[in-house]
Amino acid sequence: MFTAENWPIGANMLSFGSTTPDGTPTLEASSSVWASQLRQVKELGVDQIDPTDAWLPLAKLSDERVEEFRRVLDGEGLTLSSISMTRNSVVDTRRGEENLADALRFIELAPSFGVSVVNTGFMQDLTPAQAAAIWFWLEDGHVDDPALRDLAIERTRTLGDAAQAQGIQLSLEMYEDTYVGTADEAVAFLQDVDHEAVGLNPDLGNLVRLHREVEPWSDMFEKVLPHSNFWHIKNYTRDYDPATGAYSSAPMPLKHGYINYRQVIRRALDHGYTGPFCCEHYGSDSLGVIAENVHYIRQVLASALA
C-alpha cells in the first residue's frame, strides 16, 4: 500500500504541447529541450510526470531515443507515474491499426520505466470547430460508431493480454460520446471486455465541463470508482440557468471546482483504489495549477490514510 508521500502522482506534460516554440515537433526536438521542460516540473516540487503522446509519443521514438529520454529523465531527477495515449483510438477508421501498434509499444516500454498502468481511450482528433473554439468542449466532437463496438472490445482485450503479460494494467479513459462516455456505458463496456488487467480511468472532468445535461458527479463516481485503476484528475466550475437553458464551465484547481475531490478521493480509497493519479489542467498557467493539484492530493491522502 502506498503512503501519501510515495503515491504515484504525475504532471501531465500536455501543458507543453506537441511542438516547441519554433514549431519543431517535440518528437524531433533535442534532448536539451526535453530537459528544459522537465526541469520546469521539478522546480515546482513535482517528481513524476506522464509523458502523454500529446507531448512526447514514446512509442514513435527509436530505441536509441527512448534511451536518450531515459537519461534526460534520470538527469532531471524525475520518474514516470503513468503513460497516456490521447486522441489515438484503436478503432479510428484511418489509423486504428497504427494506434493499436503504438499502444502495444507503450505497454512494452512501461515496465522499464517503472510504470504500472498505460491509459488509452476512444476519443479522436478535434474537429475544426473544436480547434477554433475558446474551449474545445464547447463544440460537438467525434461520436463512436456502434458498429465498431465489438472491434473496440476485441482490441481492448488484445491490449489487456499484452498488459497482463507485462505485469501491468490498462485503463480506459472516460470521454463523452465514446463507448465509455457515461458511467453506465463505461461499466457495461468494461464488463463486456471482461479482462482482469483492464480498468477505468474515471476522468469525470471530461463530462462535467460539457454544456449539456450530465448525471450528478457523485452518482457517476459511485458507479465507476469500484472499477478504476488510474485517474486523470481535473476540475471545472459548472453552472446551469434553468430560466435560459444556458450552461457555463471553466477549468479550476481541484479544490476550487464543482467536484469535491476531498470527498471523492476518500471515497475512492474506501473502494480500494490504489492506482496512480495524473493531474491535468487547461488554460492559464496549467503547469502551475497542476503542481498545486499534486500537493493538494498528497494532503488529502495524508489525511485520509492517517
XYZ file of C-alpha atoms in Angstrom:
306
model
C 0.000 0.000 0.000
C 1.297 3.425 -0.930
C 1.707 6.259 1.556
C 0.723 9.867 0.884
C 4.393 10.639 0.261
C 5.129 7.930 -2.315
C 1.768 7.528 -4.067
C 2.357 7.870 -7.843
C 1.058 11.338 -8.793
C 2.291 12.782 -12.061
C 2.048 16.016 -14.002
C 0.565 15.630 -17.469
C 3.095 17.104 -19.889
C 0.326 18.227 -22.244
C 0.943 21.691 -20.753
C 3.922 21.998 -23.101
C 2.037 20.928 -26.229
C 3.302 18.736 -29.042
C 5.681 21.279 -30.595
C 8.436 23.558 -29.367
C 8.079 27.369 -29.638
C 9.763 27.289 -33.062
C 7.296 24.689 -34.340
C 9.537 21.636 -34.103
C 7.596 18.531 -33.040
C 8.616 17.521 -29.515
C 9.227 14.077 -31.004
C 12.054 15.549 -33.098
C 13.359 18.062 -30.554
C 16.776 17.802 -28.977
C 17.123 16.225 -25.563
C 18.063 19.632 -24.190
C 14.517 20.822 -24.990
C 13.058 17.833 -23.163
C 15.341 18.550 -20.217
C 14.337 22.220 -20.055
C 10.649 21.351 -19.943
C 11.137 18.569 -17.395
C 13.167 20.925 -15.222
C 10.216 23.309 -15.000
C 8.156 20.489 -13.497
C 10.866 19.589 -10.986
C 11.245 23.225 -9.931
C 7.588 23.197 -8.821
C 8.255 20.344 -6.404
C 6.776 17.615 -8.591
C 8.842 14.456 -9.054
C 6.775 12.471 -11.559
C 5.283 13.039 -14.985
C 3.027 11.352 -17.508
C 4.681 11.787 -20.923
C 1.395 11.756 -22.795
C 1.735 11.127 -26.507
C 0.241 14.600 -26.942
C 3.659 15.807 -25.693
C 6.233 13.129 -26.498
C 4.948 9.895 -28.087
C 7.459 7.408 -26.710
C 6.026 4.713 -28.979
C 7.262 6.675 -32.009
C 10.832 7.017 -30.695
C 13.622 4.750 -31.847
C 15.195 2.542 -29.202
C 18.158 4.921 -29.148
C 15.977 7.960 -28.499
C 13.999 6.103 -25.822
C 17.292 5.589 -24.001
C 18.137 9.245 -24.587
C 14.840 10.209 -22.969
C 15.528 7.858 -20.075
C 18.897 9.545 -19.459
C 17.298 13.005 -19.535
C 14.566 11.888 -17.145
C 17.131 10.459 -14.725
C 19.284 13.555 -15.066
C 16.425 15.816 -14.025
C 15.530 13.574 -11.073
C 12.107 12.603 -12.402
C 10.251 9.325 -12.887
C 7.093 8.340 -14.754
C 3.827 7.863 -12.882
C 1.970 6.506 -15.920
C 1.842 6.647 -19.712
C -1.218 8.048 -21.526
C -2.415 7.903 -25.126
C -4.572 10.824 -26.208
C -6.956 11.001 -29.200
C -5.468 7.886 -30.765
C -8.342 5.420 -30.744
C -7.612 1.829 -31.666
C -10.788 1.824 -33.769
C -10.044 5.036 -35.663
C -11.096 4.138 -39.224
C -7.932 5.701 -40.660
C -5.257 4.949 -38.078
C -6.747 2.276 -35.833
C -4.176 -0.436 -36.575
C -1.313 2.047 -36.240
C -2.733 3.237 -32.907
C -3.066 -0.366 -31.746
C 0.603 -0.953 -32.564
C 1.566 2.196 -30.663
C -0.474 1.112 -27.647
C 1.302 -2.250 -27.662
C 4.640 -0.419 -27.829
C 3.684 1.741 -24.831
C 2.779 -1.399 -22.900
C 6.119 -2.948 -23.862
C 8.044 0.134 -22.678
C 6.090 0.792 -19.482
C 7.746 -1.700 -17.098
C 11.236 -0.437 -17.935
C 10.160 2.978 -16.624
C 8.540 1.521 -13.506
C 5.075 2.315 -14.880
C 2.186 0.158 -13.652
C -0.566 1.394 -15.983
C -0.996 2.563 -19.576
C -4.028 4.718 -20.333
C -5.894 4.788 -23.624
C -9.359 5.731 -24.845
C -11.613 6.113 -27.844
C -11.584 9.892 -28.280
C -10.345 11.092 -31.675
C -8.900 14.235 -33.256
C -10.542 17.583 -32.567
C -12.840 18.805 -35.320
C -12.034 22.159 -36.981
C -14.873 23.750 -34.987
C -13.456 22.378 -31.735
C -9.968 23.562 -32.604
C -11.294 27.088 -33.266
C -13.369 27.327 -30.063
C -12.162 29.065 -26.896
C -12.632 25.729 -25.142
C -12.841 22.698 -27.442
C -15.603 21.068 -25.389
C -17.993 23.866 -26.372
C -18.332 22.223 -29.792
C -19.503 18.707 -30.593
C -16.741 16.269 -31.481
C -16.277 12.689 -32.571
C -19.046 10.188 -31.774
C -18.169 6.491 -31.625
C -19.828 4.228 -34.202
C -21.907 1.486 -32.505
C -20.990 -0.820 -35.386
C -17.342 -0.769 -34.261
C -18.035 -1.542 -30.601
C -17.259 -5.251 -30.979
C -13.945 -4.399 -32.629
C -13.202 -1.982 -29.783
C -13.823 -4.785 -27.289
C -11.622 -7.183 -29.256
C -8.721 -4.743 -29.490
C -9.066 -3.760 -25.835
C -8.750 -7.427 -24.905
C -5.628 -7.637 -27.079
C -4.139 -4.750 -25.123
C -5.283 -6.308 -21.869
C -3.499 -9.529 -22.740
C -0.313 -7.612 -23.541
C -0.554 -5.614 -20.316
C -1.137 -8.745 -18.246
C 1.901 -10.390 -19.829
C 3.978 -7.388 -18.747
C 2.537 -7.403 -15.231
C 0.804 -4.038 -15.654
C -2.719 -2.680 -16.160
C -4.602 -0.995 -18.998
C -7.002 1.845 -18.200
C -9.823 3.187 -20.394
C -10.366 6.936 -20.252
C -13.979 8.067 -19.881
C -14.854 10.640 -22.538
C -18.147 11.886 -23.900
C -19.780 10.194 -26.893
C -17.358 7.260 -26.825
C -18.009 3.670 -25.790
C -17.105 4.744 -22.233
C -18.893 8.097 -22.444
C -21.163 7.810 -19.387
C -20.820 5.943 -16.111
C -23.303 3.287 -17.178
C -21.723 2.861 -20.626
C -18.240 2.642 -19.122
C -19.189 -0.077 -16.670
C -21.089 -2.000 -19.359
C -18.154 -1.806 -21.784
C -15.725 -2.951 -19.112
C -17.977 -5.877 -18.242
C -18.113 -6.873 -21.911
C -14.324 -6.700 -22.175
C -14.166 -8.914 -19.086
C -10.404 -8.761 -18.533
C -8.754 -8.583 -15.128
C -5.945 -6.345 -16.431
C -8.350 -3.694 -17.771
C -9.994 -0.983 -15.665
C -11.429 2.504 -15.931
C -9.953 5.980 -15.776
C -12.769 7.962 -14.043
C -11.882 11.242 -15.768
C -15.237 12.821 -14.998
C -13.788 16.266 -15.546
C -14.285 15.433 -19.225
C -18.028 15.203 -18.552
C -18.856 17.912 -16.003
C -17.398 20.573 -18.315
C -19.935 19.783 -21.059
C -22.676 22.281 -21.860
C -25.365 19.643 -21.682
C -27.175 17.655 -19.032
C -24.952 15.158 -17.226
C -25.531 12.814 -14.332
C -24.580 14.219 -10.882
C -20.871 13.677 -10.296
C -21.382 11.852 -7.016
C -23.654 9.294 -8.703
C -21.187 8.761 -11.543
C -18.259 8.220 -9.196
C -20.196 5.671 -7.163
C -20.665 3.620 -10.337
C -17.128 3.789 -11.706
C -14.775 4.002 -8.709
C -15.022 0.261 -7.935
C -13.655 -0.404 -11.441
C -10.984 2.318 -11.556
C -7.249 1.641 -11.810
C -5.907 5.028 -12.961
C -7.121 8.619 -12.752
C -6.764 11.675 -14.954
C -7.881 14.183 -12.359
C -9.007 17.753 -13.024
C -11.840 20.077 -12.050
C -14.134 22.734 -13.517
C -16.796 25.163 -12.495
C -20.241 24.152 -13.692
C -23.402 26.232 -13.734
C -26.840 25.909 -15.281
C -29.554 28.564 -15.596
C -32.957 26.842 -15.947
C -34.550 30.144 -16.993
C -32.475 30.325 -20.173
C -31.178 26.771 -20.518
C -27.604 28.139 -20.541
C -24.653 26.182 -19.170
C -21.224 27.503 -18.287
C -17.985 25.831 -17.254
C -14.311 26.698 -16.887
C -11.168 24.899 -15.673
C -10.381 25.286 -11.969
C -7.845 23.890 -9.481
C -9.030 20.685 -7.834
C -10.050 22.254 -4.545
C -11.999 25.139 -6.113
C -14.178 23.414 -8.727
C -17.557 21.738 -8.961
C -16.405 18.260 -7.857
C -15.477 17.858 -4.193
C -12.268 15.893 -4.599
C -11.532 15.689 -0.886
C -14.729 13.684 -0.620
C -14.230 11.712 -3.830
C -10.612 10.666 -3.170
C -11.619 9.408 0.261
C -14.470 7.510 -1.349
C -12.088 6.016 -3.895
C -9.896 4.707 -1.074
C -12.989 3.172 0.514
C -13.498 1.297 -2.760
C -9.895 0.068 -2.657
C -8.381 2.448 -5.216
C -4.593 2.026 -5.452
C -3.851 3.435 -8.922
C -1.727 6.414 -9.965
C -3.076 9.936 -10.370
C -2.249 12.140 -13.366
C -3.002 15.827 -12.825
C -4.300 17.811 -15.805
C -5.421 21.397 -16.349
C -6.332 23.546 -19.348
C -5.685 27.258 -19.804
C -3.864 29.820 -17.643
C -0.624 28.611 -16.020
C -1.636 24.993 -16.428
C 1.659 23.637 -15.133
C 1.460 25.814 -12.012
C -2.097 24.653 -11.320
C -1.073 21.036 -11.871
C 1.684 21.403 -9.283
C -0.803 22.825 -6.773
C -3.097 19.885 -7.501
C -0.318 17.345 -6.901
C 0.340 18.830 -3.465
C -3.393 19.007 -2.735
C -3.862 15.306 -3.496
C -0.964 14.401 -1.202
C -2.551 16.390 1.622
C -5.932 14.707 1.070
C -4.227 11.296 1.038
C -2.275 12.080 4.201
C -5.476 12.996 5.988
C -7.407 10.001 4.657
C -4.651 7.475 5.407
C -3.800 8.795 8.878
